[in-house]
CSV table of C-alpha atoms in Angstrom, one decimal:
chain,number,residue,atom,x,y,z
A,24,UNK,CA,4.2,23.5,-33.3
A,25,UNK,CA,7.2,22.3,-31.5
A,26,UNK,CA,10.4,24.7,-31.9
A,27,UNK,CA,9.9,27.3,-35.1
A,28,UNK,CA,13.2,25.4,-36.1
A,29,UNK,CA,11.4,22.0,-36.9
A,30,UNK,CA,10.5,21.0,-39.9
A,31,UNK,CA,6.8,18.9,-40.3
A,32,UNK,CA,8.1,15.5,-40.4
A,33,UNK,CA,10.9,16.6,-37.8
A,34,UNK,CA,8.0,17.6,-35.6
A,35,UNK,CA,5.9,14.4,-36.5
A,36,UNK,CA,8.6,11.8,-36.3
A,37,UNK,CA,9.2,13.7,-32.7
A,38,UNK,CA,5.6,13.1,-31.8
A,39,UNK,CA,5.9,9.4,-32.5
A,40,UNK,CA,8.6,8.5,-31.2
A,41,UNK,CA,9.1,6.8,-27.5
A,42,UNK,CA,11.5,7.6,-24.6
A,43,UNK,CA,13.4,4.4,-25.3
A,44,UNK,CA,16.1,3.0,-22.4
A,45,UNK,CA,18.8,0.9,-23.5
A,46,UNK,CA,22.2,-0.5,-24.9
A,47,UNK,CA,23.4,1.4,-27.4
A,48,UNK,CA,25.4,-0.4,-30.3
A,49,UNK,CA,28.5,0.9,-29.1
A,50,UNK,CA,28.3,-0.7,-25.7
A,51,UNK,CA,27.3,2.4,-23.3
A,52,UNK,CA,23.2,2.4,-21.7
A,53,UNK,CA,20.9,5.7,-22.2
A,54,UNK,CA,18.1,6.5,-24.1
A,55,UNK,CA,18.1,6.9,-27.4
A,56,UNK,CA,17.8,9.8,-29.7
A,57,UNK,CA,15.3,9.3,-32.4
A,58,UNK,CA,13.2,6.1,-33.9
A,59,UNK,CA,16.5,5.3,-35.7
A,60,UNK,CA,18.8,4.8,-32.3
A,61,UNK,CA,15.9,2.9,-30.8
A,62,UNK,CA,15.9,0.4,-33.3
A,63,UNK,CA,19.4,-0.4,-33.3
A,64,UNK,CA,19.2,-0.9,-29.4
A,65,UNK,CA,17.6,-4.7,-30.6
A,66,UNK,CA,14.9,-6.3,-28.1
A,67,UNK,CA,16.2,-5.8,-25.0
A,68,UNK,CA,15.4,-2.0,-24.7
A,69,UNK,CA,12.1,-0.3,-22.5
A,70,UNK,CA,10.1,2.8,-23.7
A,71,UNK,CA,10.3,4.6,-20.4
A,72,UNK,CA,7.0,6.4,-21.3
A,73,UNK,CA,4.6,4.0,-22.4
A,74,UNK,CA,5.9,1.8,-19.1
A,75,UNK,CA,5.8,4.9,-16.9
A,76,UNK,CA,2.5,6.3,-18.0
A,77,UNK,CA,0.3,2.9,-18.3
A,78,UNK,CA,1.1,1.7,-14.9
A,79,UNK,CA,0.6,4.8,-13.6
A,80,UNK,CA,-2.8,5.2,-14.3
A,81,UNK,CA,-3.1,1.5,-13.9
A,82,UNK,CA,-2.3,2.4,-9.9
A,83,UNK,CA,-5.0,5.5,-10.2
A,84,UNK,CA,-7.3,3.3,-11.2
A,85,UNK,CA,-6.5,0.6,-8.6
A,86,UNK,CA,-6.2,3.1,-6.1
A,87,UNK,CA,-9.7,4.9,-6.7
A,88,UNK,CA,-11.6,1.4,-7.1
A,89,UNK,CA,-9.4,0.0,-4.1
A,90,UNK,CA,-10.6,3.4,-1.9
A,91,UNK,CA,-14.3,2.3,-3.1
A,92,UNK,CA,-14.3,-1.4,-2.3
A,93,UNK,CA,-12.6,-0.9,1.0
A,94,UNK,CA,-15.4,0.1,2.6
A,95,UNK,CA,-18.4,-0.3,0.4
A,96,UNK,CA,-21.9,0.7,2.2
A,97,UNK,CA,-24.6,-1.4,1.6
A,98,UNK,CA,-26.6,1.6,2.1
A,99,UNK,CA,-27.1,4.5,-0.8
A,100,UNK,CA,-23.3,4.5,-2.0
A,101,UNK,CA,-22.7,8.3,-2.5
A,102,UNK,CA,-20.4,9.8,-5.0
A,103,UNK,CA,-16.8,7.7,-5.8
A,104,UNK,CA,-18.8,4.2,-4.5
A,105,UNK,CA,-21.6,4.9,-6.9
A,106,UNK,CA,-19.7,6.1,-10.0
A,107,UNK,CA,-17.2,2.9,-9.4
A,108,UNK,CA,-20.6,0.7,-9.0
A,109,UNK,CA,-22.2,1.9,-12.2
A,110,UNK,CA,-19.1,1.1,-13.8
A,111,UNK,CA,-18.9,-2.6,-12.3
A,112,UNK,CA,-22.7,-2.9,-13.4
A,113,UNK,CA,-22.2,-2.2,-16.8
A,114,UNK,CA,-18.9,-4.7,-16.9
A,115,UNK,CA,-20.9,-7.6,-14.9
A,116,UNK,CA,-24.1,-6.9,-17.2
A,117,UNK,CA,-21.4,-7.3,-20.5
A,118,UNK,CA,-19.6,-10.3,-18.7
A,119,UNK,CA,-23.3,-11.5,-18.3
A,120,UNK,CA,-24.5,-11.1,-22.3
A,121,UNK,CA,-21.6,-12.7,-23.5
A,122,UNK,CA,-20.0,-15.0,-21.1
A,123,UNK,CA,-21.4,-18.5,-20.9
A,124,UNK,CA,-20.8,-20.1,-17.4
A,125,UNK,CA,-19.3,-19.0,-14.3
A,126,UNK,CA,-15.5,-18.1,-13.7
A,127,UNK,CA,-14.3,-15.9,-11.4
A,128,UNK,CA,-11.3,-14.2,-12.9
A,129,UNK,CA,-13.5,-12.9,-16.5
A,130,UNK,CA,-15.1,-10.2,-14.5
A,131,UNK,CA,-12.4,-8.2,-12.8
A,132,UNK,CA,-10.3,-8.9,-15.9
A,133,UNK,CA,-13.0,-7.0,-17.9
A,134,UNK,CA,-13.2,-4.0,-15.5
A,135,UNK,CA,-9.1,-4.1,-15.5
A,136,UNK,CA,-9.0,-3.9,-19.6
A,137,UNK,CA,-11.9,-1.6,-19.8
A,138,UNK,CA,-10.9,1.0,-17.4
A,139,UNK,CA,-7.1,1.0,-17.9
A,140,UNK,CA,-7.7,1.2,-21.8
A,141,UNK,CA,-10.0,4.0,-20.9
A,142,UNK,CA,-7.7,6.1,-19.3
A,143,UNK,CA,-5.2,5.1,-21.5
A,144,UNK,CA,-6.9,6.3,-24.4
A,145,UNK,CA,-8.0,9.3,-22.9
A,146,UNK,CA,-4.4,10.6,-22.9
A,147,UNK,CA,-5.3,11.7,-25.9
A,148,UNK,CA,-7.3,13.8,-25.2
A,149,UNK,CA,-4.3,15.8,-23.5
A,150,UNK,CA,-3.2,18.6,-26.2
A,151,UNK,CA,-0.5,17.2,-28.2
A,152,UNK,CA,2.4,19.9,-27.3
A,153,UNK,CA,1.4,20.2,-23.5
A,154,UNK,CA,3.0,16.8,-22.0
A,155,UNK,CA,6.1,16.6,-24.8
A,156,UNK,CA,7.3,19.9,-24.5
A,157,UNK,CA,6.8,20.1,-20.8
A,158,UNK,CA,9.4,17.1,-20.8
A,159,UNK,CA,11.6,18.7,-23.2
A,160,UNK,CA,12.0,21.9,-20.4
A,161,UNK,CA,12.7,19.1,-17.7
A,162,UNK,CA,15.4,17.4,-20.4
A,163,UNK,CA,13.3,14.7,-21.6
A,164,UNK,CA,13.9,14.2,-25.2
A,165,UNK,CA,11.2,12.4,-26.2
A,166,UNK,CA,7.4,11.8,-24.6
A,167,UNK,CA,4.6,10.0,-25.8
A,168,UNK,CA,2.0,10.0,-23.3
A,169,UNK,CA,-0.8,7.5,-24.5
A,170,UNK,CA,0.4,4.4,-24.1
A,171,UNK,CA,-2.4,2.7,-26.5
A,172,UNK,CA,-0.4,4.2,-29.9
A,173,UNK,CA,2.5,1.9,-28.3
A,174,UNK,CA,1.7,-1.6,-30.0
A,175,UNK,CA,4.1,-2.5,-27.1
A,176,UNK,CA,1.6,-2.2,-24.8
A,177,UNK,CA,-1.3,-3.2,-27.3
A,178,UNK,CA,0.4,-6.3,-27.5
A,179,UNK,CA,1.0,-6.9,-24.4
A,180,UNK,CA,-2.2,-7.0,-23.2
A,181,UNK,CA,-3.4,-9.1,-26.5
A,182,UNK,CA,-0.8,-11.4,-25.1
A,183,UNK,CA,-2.2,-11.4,-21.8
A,184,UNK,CA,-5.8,-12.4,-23.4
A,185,UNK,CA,-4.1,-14.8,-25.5
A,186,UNK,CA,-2.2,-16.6,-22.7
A,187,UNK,CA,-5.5,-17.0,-20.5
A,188,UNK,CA,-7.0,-18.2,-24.1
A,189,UNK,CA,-4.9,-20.7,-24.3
A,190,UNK,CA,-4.9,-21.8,-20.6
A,191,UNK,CA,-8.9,-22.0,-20.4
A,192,UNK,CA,-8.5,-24.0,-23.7
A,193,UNK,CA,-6.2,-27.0,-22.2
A,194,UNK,CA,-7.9,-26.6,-18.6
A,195,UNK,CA,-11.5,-27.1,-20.0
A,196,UNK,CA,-10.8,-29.8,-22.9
A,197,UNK,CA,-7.8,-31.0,-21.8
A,198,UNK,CA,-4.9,-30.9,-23.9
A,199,UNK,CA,-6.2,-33.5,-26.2
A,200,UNK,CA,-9.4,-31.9,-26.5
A,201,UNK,CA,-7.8,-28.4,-27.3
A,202,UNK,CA,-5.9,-30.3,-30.2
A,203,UNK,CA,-9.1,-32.0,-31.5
A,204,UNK,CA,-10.9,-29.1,-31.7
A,205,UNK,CA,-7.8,-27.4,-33.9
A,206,UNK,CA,-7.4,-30.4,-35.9
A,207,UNK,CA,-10.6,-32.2,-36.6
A,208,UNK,CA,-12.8,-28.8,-37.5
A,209,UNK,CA,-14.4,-27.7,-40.0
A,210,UNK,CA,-13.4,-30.5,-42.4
A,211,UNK,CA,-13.3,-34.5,-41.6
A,212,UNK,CA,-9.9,-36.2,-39.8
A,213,UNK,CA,-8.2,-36.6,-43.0
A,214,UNK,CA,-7.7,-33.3,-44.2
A,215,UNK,CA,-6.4,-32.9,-40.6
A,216,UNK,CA,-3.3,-30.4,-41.7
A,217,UNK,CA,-5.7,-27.7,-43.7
A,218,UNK,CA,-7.6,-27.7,-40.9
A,219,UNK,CA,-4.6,-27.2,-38.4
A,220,UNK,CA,-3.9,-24.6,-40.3
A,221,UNK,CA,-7.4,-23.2,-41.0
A,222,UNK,CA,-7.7,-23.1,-36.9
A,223,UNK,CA,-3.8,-22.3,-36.0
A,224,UNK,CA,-4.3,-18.6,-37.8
A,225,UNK,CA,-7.6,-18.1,-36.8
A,226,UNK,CA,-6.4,-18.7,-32.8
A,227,UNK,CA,-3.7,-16.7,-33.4
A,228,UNK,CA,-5.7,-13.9,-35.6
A,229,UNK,CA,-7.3,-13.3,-32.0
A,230,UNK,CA,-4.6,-11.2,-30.5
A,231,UNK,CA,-2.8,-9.8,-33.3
A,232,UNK,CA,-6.3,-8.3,-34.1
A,233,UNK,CA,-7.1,-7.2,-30.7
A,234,UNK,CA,-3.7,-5.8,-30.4
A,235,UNK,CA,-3.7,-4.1,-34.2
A,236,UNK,CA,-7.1,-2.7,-33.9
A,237,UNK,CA,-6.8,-0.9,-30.6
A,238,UNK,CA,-3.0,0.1,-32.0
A,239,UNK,CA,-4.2,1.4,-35.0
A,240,UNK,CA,-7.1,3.3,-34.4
A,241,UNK,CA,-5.4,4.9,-31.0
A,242,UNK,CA,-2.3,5.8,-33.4
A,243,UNK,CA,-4.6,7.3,-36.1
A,244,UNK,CA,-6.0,9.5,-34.1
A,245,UNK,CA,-2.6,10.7,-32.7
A,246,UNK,CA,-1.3,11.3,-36.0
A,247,UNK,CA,-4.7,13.3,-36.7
A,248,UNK,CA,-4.3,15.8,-33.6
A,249,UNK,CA,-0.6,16.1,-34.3
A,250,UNK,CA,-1.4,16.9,-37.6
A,251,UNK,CA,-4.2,19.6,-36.6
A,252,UNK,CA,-1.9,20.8,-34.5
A,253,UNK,CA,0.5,21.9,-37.2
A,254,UNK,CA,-2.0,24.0,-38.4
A,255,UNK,CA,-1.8,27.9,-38.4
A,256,UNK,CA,-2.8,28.2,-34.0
A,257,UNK,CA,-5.9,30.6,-35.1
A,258,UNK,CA,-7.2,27.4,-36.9
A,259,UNK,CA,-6.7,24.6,-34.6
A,260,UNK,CA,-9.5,24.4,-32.5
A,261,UNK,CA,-12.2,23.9,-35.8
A,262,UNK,CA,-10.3,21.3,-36.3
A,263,UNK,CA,-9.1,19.5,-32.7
A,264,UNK,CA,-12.7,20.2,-31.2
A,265,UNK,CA,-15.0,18.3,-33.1
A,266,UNK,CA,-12.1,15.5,-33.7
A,267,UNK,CA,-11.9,15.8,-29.4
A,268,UNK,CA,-15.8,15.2,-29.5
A,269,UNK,CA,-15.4,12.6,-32.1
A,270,UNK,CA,-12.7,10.8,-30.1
A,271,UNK,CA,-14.4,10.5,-27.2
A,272,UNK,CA,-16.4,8.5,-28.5
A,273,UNK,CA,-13.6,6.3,-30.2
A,274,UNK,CA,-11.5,6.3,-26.2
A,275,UNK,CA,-14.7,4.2,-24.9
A,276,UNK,CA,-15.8,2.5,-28.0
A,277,UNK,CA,-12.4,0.9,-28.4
A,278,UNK,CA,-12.0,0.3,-24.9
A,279,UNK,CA,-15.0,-1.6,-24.8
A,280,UNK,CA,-14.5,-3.5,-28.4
A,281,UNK,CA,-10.9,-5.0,-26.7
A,282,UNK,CA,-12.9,-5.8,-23.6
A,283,UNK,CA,-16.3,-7.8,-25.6
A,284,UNK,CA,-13.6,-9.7,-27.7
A,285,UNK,CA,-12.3,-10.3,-24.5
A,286,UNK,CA,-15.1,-11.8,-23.2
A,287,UNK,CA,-16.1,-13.6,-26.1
A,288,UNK,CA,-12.9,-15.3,-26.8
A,289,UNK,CA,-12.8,-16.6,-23.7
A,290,UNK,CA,-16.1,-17.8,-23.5
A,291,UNK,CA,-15.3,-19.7,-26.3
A,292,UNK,CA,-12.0,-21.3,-24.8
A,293,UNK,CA,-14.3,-21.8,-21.9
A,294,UNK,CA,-16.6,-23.9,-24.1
A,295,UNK,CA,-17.1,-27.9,-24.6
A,296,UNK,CA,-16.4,-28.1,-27.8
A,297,UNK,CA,-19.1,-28.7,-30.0
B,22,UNK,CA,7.1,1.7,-32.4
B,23,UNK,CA,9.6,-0.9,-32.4
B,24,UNK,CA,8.6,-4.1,-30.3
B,25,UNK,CA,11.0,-4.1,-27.3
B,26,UNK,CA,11.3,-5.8,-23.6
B,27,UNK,CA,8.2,-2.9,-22.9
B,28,UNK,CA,6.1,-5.8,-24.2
B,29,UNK,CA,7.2,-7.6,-21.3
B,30,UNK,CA,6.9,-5.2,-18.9
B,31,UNK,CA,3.8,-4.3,-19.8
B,32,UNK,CA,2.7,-7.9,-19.5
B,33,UNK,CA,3.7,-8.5,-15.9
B,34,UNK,CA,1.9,-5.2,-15.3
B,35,UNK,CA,-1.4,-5.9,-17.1
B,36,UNK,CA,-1.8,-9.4,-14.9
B,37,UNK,CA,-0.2,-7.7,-11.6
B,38,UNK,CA,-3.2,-5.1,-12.5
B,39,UNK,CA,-5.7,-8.0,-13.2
B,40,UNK,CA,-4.4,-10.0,-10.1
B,41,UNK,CA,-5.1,-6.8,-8.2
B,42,UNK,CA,-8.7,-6.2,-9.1
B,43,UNK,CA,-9.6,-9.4,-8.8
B,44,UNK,CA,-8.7,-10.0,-4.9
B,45,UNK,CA,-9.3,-6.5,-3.8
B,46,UNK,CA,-11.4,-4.6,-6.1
B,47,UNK,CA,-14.3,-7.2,-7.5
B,48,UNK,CA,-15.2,-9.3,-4.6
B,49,UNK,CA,-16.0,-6.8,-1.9
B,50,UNK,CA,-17.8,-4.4,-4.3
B,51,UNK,CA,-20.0,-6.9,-5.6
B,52,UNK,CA,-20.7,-8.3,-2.5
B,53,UNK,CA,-21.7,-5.0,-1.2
B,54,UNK,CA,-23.8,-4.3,-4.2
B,55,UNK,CA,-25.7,-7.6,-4.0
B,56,UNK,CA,-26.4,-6.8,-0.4
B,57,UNK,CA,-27.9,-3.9,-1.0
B,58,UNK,CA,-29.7,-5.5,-4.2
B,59,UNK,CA,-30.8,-7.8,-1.6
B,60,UNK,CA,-32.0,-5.3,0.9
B,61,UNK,CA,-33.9,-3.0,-1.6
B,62,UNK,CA,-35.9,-5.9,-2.7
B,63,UNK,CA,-36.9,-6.6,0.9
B,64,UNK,CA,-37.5,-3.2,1.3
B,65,UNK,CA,-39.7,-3.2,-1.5
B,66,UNK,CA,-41.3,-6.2,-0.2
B,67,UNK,CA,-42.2,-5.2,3.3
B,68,UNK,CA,-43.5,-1.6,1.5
B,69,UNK,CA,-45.9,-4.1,-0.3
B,70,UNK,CA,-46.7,-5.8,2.1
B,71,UNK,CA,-47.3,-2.6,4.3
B,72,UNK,CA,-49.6,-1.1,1.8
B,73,UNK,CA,-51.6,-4.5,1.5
B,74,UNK,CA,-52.0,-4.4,5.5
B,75,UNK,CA,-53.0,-0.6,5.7
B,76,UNK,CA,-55.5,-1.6,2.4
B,77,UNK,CA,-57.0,-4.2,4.8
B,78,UNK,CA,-56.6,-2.2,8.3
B,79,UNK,CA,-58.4,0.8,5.7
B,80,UNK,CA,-61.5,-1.8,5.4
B,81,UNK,CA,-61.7,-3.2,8.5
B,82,UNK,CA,-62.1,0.3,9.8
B,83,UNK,CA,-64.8,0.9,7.6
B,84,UNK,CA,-65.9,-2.1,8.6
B,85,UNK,CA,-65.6,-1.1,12.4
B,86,UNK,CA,-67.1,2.3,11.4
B,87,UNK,CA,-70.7,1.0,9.9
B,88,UNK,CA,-70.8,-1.5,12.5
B,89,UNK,CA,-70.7,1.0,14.9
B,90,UNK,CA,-72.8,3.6,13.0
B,91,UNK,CA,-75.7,1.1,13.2
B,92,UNK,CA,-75.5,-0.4,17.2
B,93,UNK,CA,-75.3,3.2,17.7
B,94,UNK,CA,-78.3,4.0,15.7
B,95,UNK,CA,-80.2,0.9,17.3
B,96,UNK,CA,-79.2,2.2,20.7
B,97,UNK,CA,-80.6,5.7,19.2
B,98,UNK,CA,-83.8,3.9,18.6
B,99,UNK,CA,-83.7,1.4,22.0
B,100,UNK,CA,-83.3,4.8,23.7
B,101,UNK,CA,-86.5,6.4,21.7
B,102,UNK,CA,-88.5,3.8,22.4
B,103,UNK,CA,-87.7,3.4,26.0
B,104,UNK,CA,-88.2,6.9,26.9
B,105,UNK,CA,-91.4,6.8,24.8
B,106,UNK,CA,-92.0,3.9,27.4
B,107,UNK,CA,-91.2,5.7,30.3
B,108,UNK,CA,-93.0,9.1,29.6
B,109,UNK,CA,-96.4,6.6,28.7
B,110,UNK,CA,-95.3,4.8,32.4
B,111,UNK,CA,-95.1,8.0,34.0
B,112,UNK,CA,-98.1,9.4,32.6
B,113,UNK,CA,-100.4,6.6,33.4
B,114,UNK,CA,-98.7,6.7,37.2
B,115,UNK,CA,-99.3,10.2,37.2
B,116,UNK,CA,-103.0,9.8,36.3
B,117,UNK,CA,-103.1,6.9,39.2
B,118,UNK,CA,-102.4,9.0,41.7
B,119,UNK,CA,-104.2,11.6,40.6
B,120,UNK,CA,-107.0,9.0,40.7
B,121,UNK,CA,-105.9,8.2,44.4
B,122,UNK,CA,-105.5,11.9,45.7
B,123,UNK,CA,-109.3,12.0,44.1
B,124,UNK,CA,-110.6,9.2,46.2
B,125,UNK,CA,-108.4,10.2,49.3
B,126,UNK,CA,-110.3,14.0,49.0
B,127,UNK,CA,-113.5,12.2,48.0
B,128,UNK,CA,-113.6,9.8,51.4
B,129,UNK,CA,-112.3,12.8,53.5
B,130,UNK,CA,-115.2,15.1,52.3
B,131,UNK,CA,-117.7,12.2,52.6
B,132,UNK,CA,-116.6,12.1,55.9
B,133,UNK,CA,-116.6,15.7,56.6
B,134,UNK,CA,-120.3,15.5,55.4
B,135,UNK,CA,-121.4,12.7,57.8
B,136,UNK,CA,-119.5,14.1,60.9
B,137,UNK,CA,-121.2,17.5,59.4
B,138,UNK,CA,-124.7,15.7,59.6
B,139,UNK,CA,-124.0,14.2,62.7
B,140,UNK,CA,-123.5,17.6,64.3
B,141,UNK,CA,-126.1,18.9,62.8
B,142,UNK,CA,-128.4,15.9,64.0
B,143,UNK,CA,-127.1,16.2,67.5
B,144,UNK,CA,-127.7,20.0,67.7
B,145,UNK,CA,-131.3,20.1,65.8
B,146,UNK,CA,-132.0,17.6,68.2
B,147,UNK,CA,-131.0,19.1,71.1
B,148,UNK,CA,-132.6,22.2,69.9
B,149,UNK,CA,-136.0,20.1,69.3
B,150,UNK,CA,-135.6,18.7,73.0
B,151,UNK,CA,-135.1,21.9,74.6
B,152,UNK,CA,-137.8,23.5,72.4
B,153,UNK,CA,-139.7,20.4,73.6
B,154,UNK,CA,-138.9,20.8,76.5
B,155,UNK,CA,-140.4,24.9,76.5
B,156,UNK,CA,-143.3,23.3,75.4
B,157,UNK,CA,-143.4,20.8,77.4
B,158,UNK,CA,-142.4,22.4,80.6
B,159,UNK,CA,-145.3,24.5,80.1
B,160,UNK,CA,-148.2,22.3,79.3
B,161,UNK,CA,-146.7,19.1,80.1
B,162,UNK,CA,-146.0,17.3,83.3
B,163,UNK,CA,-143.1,15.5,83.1
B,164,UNK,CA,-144.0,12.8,85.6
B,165,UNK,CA,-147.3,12.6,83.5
B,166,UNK,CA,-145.8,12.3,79.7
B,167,UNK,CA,-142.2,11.0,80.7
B,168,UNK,CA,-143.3,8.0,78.0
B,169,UNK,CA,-144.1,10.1,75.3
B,170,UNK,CA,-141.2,12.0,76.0
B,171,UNK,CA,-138.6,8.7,76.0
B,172,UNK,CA,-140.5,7.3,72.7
B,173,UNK,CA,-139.4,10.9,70.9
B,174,UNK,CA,-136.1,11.5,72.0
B,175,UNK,CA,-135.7,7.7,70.9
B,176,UNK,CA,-136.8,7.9,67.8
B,177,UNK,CA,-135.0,11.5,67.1
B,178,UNK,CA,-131.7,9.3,68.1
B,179,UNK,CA,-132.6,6.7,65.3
B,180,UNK,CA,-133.5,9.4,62.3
């Protein structure tokens, strides 16, 4: 437990909540203390951490795959080269299942979400106390180190995916062809506004549920260890292990459901329609 | 988890990342990996190939093996025969000059014999004649039985 002079949802709420920079209401700029303070700082406001700790494992994983593909033996590849290898194997061989026809950008985009959601989620891994309170002795306030239970960052990329969704969609069909498919599907032309409507929320269903599930189960299992963690210390690790082990699991399972839907989406903005 | 300008940020950061991997990180690794893909299945290939040509060199020199096993055994039996050949030759010239030496020592004792005779002749008759001639010189004239004397000596030279 954080500080003996915490109460549980004290300690909780401080678990949850981001190192936010921005205006306060009276005028002045600094981060703010507490979910409350953060709220009233309005859009224009950056959590610090979640920026902070994504891109920099987004450069440690550029930077290790970069160091392999710089000078990539054709011979047997030996220890980074063949770990980074068997990782772009099993992201072509997905690309390859689900991914009808060629483009050049789904693949690396793939590896991108795959690995950086990876190491995202595997902040979480990181004992709940270690990162926070090492902040706190360094006078950071607040610290939330996976950036995954931010549905900033969720979003963002589910933004990202929607964006190319939307581009593949006009550049394959054309923009008349993108609006057919919206308007004239599942029922005939003349009940042209259900269907709209019909096709509008399921287009738009893609990201919020890309974005919401990754969100949500990354921010469950947050509020689980911070919860174990409250726990009388002797205690904790029956607990924290097997949900570790479980999670695991759940760091690559949800890292690779963002990336198939991913793929899939696209492949069907990538489509003729039918 | 209030949605702020991080949703931005985080935007520009996801498709700098993407950007990223895609010029740098994808294209040369795959490359590289197809290459080698490439190469292992060549390798594999020529190891095919390799065993299919040592298969066939294996045969051949099995092949080259019997085929020398049996000119060798017909040179075995060439060999037999001819020396079967020669020892019969050699025998049968052996036994020809044995036959030769024979008649050589045959004609040279024949000879012996009649030069033997021929002494012998010449000294019986000289012998006779000068026992003759005892005889003769005592109860024979020579003037007187010089005839009789001519007709024996001549007809001692014929015998």
């Amino acid at each position: 437990m954080s500080g003996e002079n915490l109460t549980s949802s004290e300690y909780i709420k401080h678990h949850l909540t981001n190192l936010t920079y921005g205006q306060h209401p009276d005028g002045s700029w600094g981060i703010a203390h507490g979910s409350e303070a953060a709220k009233e700082m309005g859009f224009w406001a950056l959590n610090i951490d979640t920026l902070g700790v994504s891109v920099l494992l987004g450069c440690f994983f550029l930077y290790f795959f970069k160091k392999a593909a710089t000078s990539p033996t054709v011979g047997v590849p030996s220890g980074l080269q063949n770990f980074v290898e068997m990782v772009l194997e099993f992201i072509d061989g997905s690309v390859k299942d689900s991914f009808n026809g060629h483009n050049a950008l789904i693949a690396p985009l793939s590896l991108t979400i795959f690995v950086w959601i990876v190491l995202m989620n595997t902040m979480d891994l990181i004992p709940v106390d270690y990162i926070p309170h090492l902040g706190q002795m360094i006078g950071i306030p607040y610290l939330k180190i996976v950036p995954t239970t931010d549905p900033n960052m969720t979003f963002a990329m589910a933004f990202g995916v929607f964006f190319l969704i939307l581009f593949f969609s006009i550049k394959v069909k054309g923009p008349g062809g993108f609006f057919a498919e919206l308007a004239f599907h599942p029922f005939p032309k003349y009940l042209m506004p259900f269907n709209l409507f019909l096709e509008i929320v399921s287009l738009i269903s893609k990201p919020i549920s890309l974005a919401l599930r990754l969100f949500g189960n990354m921010y469950a299992g947050e509020m689980i260890f911070i919860l174990i963690a409250m726990l009388p210390f002797g205690l904790q690790w029956t607990l924290s292990v097997p949900w570790a082990i479980f999670h695991i699991l759940i760091v690559i399972l949800q890292a690779f459901i963002f990336m198939t839907l991913t793929i899939v989406y696209l492949s069907m903005a990538n489509e003729e329609s039918h | 988890m209030n949605i702020n300008a991080t949703l931005i940020g985080q935007t520009i950061a996801f498709m700098m990342f993407v950007w990223f991997c895609m010029k740098y990180v994808w294209p040369p690794l795959m490359a590289a990996m197809d290459e080698r893909a490439k190469k292992i299945a060549e390798g594999l290939a020529a190891g095919e190939r390799g065993q299919k040509e040592q298969e066939l060199a294996e045969k051949k020199a099995v092949e080259v093996i019997q085929e020398a096993r049996s000119e060798a055994s017909d040179i075995i039996n060439l060999a037999n025969v001819r020396a079967g050949e020669m020892v019969e030759e050699a025998k049968g010239k052996a036994v020809e000059e044995a036959a030769k030496v024979k008649l050589g020592a045959e004609a040279e004792i024949e000879q012996e014999i009649a030069s033997a005779k021929e002494e012998l002749r010449k000294q019986v008759s000289t012998l006779v004649i000068s026992a003759a001639e005892q005889i003769i010189k005592s109860e024979i004239d020579v003037k007187k039985h010089k005839k009789l004397i001519t007709d024996v000596s001549s007809q001692l030279g014929a015998a």
